[in-house]
C-alpha atoms as an extended CHARMM CRD file, in Angstrom:
* protein
*
        53  EXT
         1         1  MET       CA            116.2780000000      105.1220000000       51.0870000000  PROA      1               0.0000000000
         2         2  GLU       CA            118.7410000000      106.0050000000       53.1970000000  PROA      2               0.0000000000
         3         3  THR       CA            116.8870000000      108.4480000000       55.5730000000  PROA      3               0.0000000000
         4         4  LEU       CA            115.0330000000      105.6250000000       56.1390000000  PROA      4               0.0000000000
         5         5  ILE       CA            117.3060000000      104.1530000000       57.6460000000  PROA      5               0.0000000000
         6         6  VAL       CA            118.1590000000      106.6620000000       59.9690000000  PROA      6               0.0000000000
         7         7  VAL       CA            115.1630000000      107.1610000000       60.6840000000  PROA      7               0.0000000000
         8         8  GLY       CA            114.2560000000      103.0890000000       61.8380000000  PROA      8               0.0000000000
         9         9  ALA       CA            117.5720000000      102.7810000000       63.1390000000  PROA      9               0.0000000000
        10        10  VAL       CA            116.6980000000      106.4920000000       66.0620000000  PROA      10              0.0000000000
        11        11  ILE       CA            113.3790000000      104.6170000000       66.7240000000  PROA      11              0.0000000000
        12        12  VAL       CA            114.6780000000      101.4460000000       67.3410000000  PROA      12              0.0000000000
        13        13  VAL       CA            117.2540000000      102.4340000000       69.6150000000  PROA      13              0.0000000000
        14        14  LEU       CA            114.5620000000      105.0340000000       71.2210000000  PROA      14              0.0000000000
        15        15  GLY       CA            112.4080000000      102.1310000000       71.6530000000  PROA      15              0.0000000000
        16        16  ILE       CA            115.2860000000      100.5670000000       73.7900000000  PROA      16              0.0000000000
        17        17  VAL       CA            115.9520000000      102.8870000000       75.8130000000  PROA      17              0.0000000000
        18        18  VAL       CA            112.6120000000      103.0940000000       77.1010000000  PROA      18              0.0000000000
        19        19  ALA       CA            112.3510000000       99.8010000000       77.7310000000  PROA      19              0.0000000000
        20        20  VAL       CA            114.9680000000       99.6630000000       79.4890000000  PROA      20              0.0000000000
        21        21  VAL       CA            114.0200000000      102.8260000000       81.6650000000  PROA      21              0.0000000000
        22        22  GLN       CA            111.4710000000      101.7410000000       82.3700000000  PROA      22              0.0000000000
        23        23  PHE       CA            112.3330000000       97.4300000000       83.3630000000  PROA      23              0.0000000000
        24        24  ALA       CA            115.1450000000       99.8400000000       85.9610000000  PROA      24              0.0000000000
        25        25  SER       CA            112.6100000000      102.0660000000       87.4910000000  PROA      25              0.0000000000
        26        26  ARG       CA            110.2200000000       98.8270000000       88.6460000000  PROA      26              0.0000000000
        27        27  PRO       CA            110.9220000000       98.9480000000       92.7380000000  PROA      27              0.0000000000
        28        28  PRO       CA            112.9580000000       95.3830000000       93.4890000000  PROA      28              0.0000000000
        29        29  LYS       CA            110.3180000000       92.4170000000       94.7160000000  PROA      29              0.0000000000
        30        30  ASP       CA            111.9430000000       91.3250000000       97.3540000000  PROA      30              0.0000000000
        31        31  ILE       CA            111.4220000000       94.4850000000       99.3130000000  PROA      31              0.0000000000
        32        32  GLU       CA            108.5510000000       94.8710000000      102.0550000000  PROA      32              0.0000000000
        33        33  PRO       CA            106.9220000000       98.6290000000      101.4700000000  PROA      33              0.0000000000
        34        34  TRP       CA            107.5100000000       99.1050000000      105.5240000000  PROA      34              0.0000000000
        35        35  GLY       CA            111.1250000000       97.9860000000      105.7040000000  PROA      35              0.0000000000
        36        36  GLY       CA            109.9870000000       94.4280000000      107.5080000000  PROA      36              0.0000000000
        37        37  ARG       CA            108.0890000000       96.1390000000      110.2740000000  PROA      37              0.0000000000
        38        38  ASP       CA            104.3140000000       95.8270000000      110.4270000000  PROA      38              0.0000000000
        39        39  ALA       CA            101.8110000000       98.8010000000      110.8040000000  PROA      39              0.0000000000
        40        40  GLU       CA            101.2820000000       98.3620000000      114.0560000000  PROA      40              0.0000000000
        41        41  ASP       CA            104.8470000000       98.5850000000      115.1060000000  PROA      41              0.0000000000
        42        42  HSD       CA            104.3620000000      102.4580000000      113.8310000000  PROA      42              0.0000000000
        43        43  GLU       CA            102.0550000000      103.3310000000      115.7970000000  PROA      43              0.0000000000
        44        44  ASP       CA            103.8950000000      103.5330000000      118.8210000000  PROA      44              0.0000000000
        45        45  ASP       CA            106.9780000000      105.9550000000      117.8700000000  PROA      45              0.0000000000
        46        46  TRP       CA            104.6300000000      108.8940000000      117.6910000000  PROA      46              0.0000000000
        47        47  ARG       CA            103.9780000000      108.3890000000      121.3630000000  PROA      47              0.0000000000
        48        48  ASP       CA            107.4070000000      108.8010000000      122.2740000000  PROA      48              0.0000000000
        49        49  ASP       CA            107.7790000000      112.0760000000      124.3630000000  PROA      49              0.0000000000
        50        50  TYR       CA            110.7640000000      113.8670000000      122.4550000000  PROA      50              0.0000000000
        51        51  ARG       CA            111.0040000000      116.1350000000      125.0060000000  PROA      51              0.0000000000
        52        52  ASP       CA            112.0560000000      114.4710000000      128.0610000000  PROA      52              0.0000000000
        53        53  SER       CA            115.2510000000      114.2050000000      126.7010000000  PROA      53              0.0000000000
């Protein structure tokens, strides 16, 4: 009987740990994937001639 209580407690603790890790690994909702810049703004970055410097 004591073994079942210990096994049940371990399962509950592992379930809580998994739930916390899943919740913490989600990306924040208020951050935009482009970092606040539109996709069109990125097109000009690669055209800059880096050999001029």
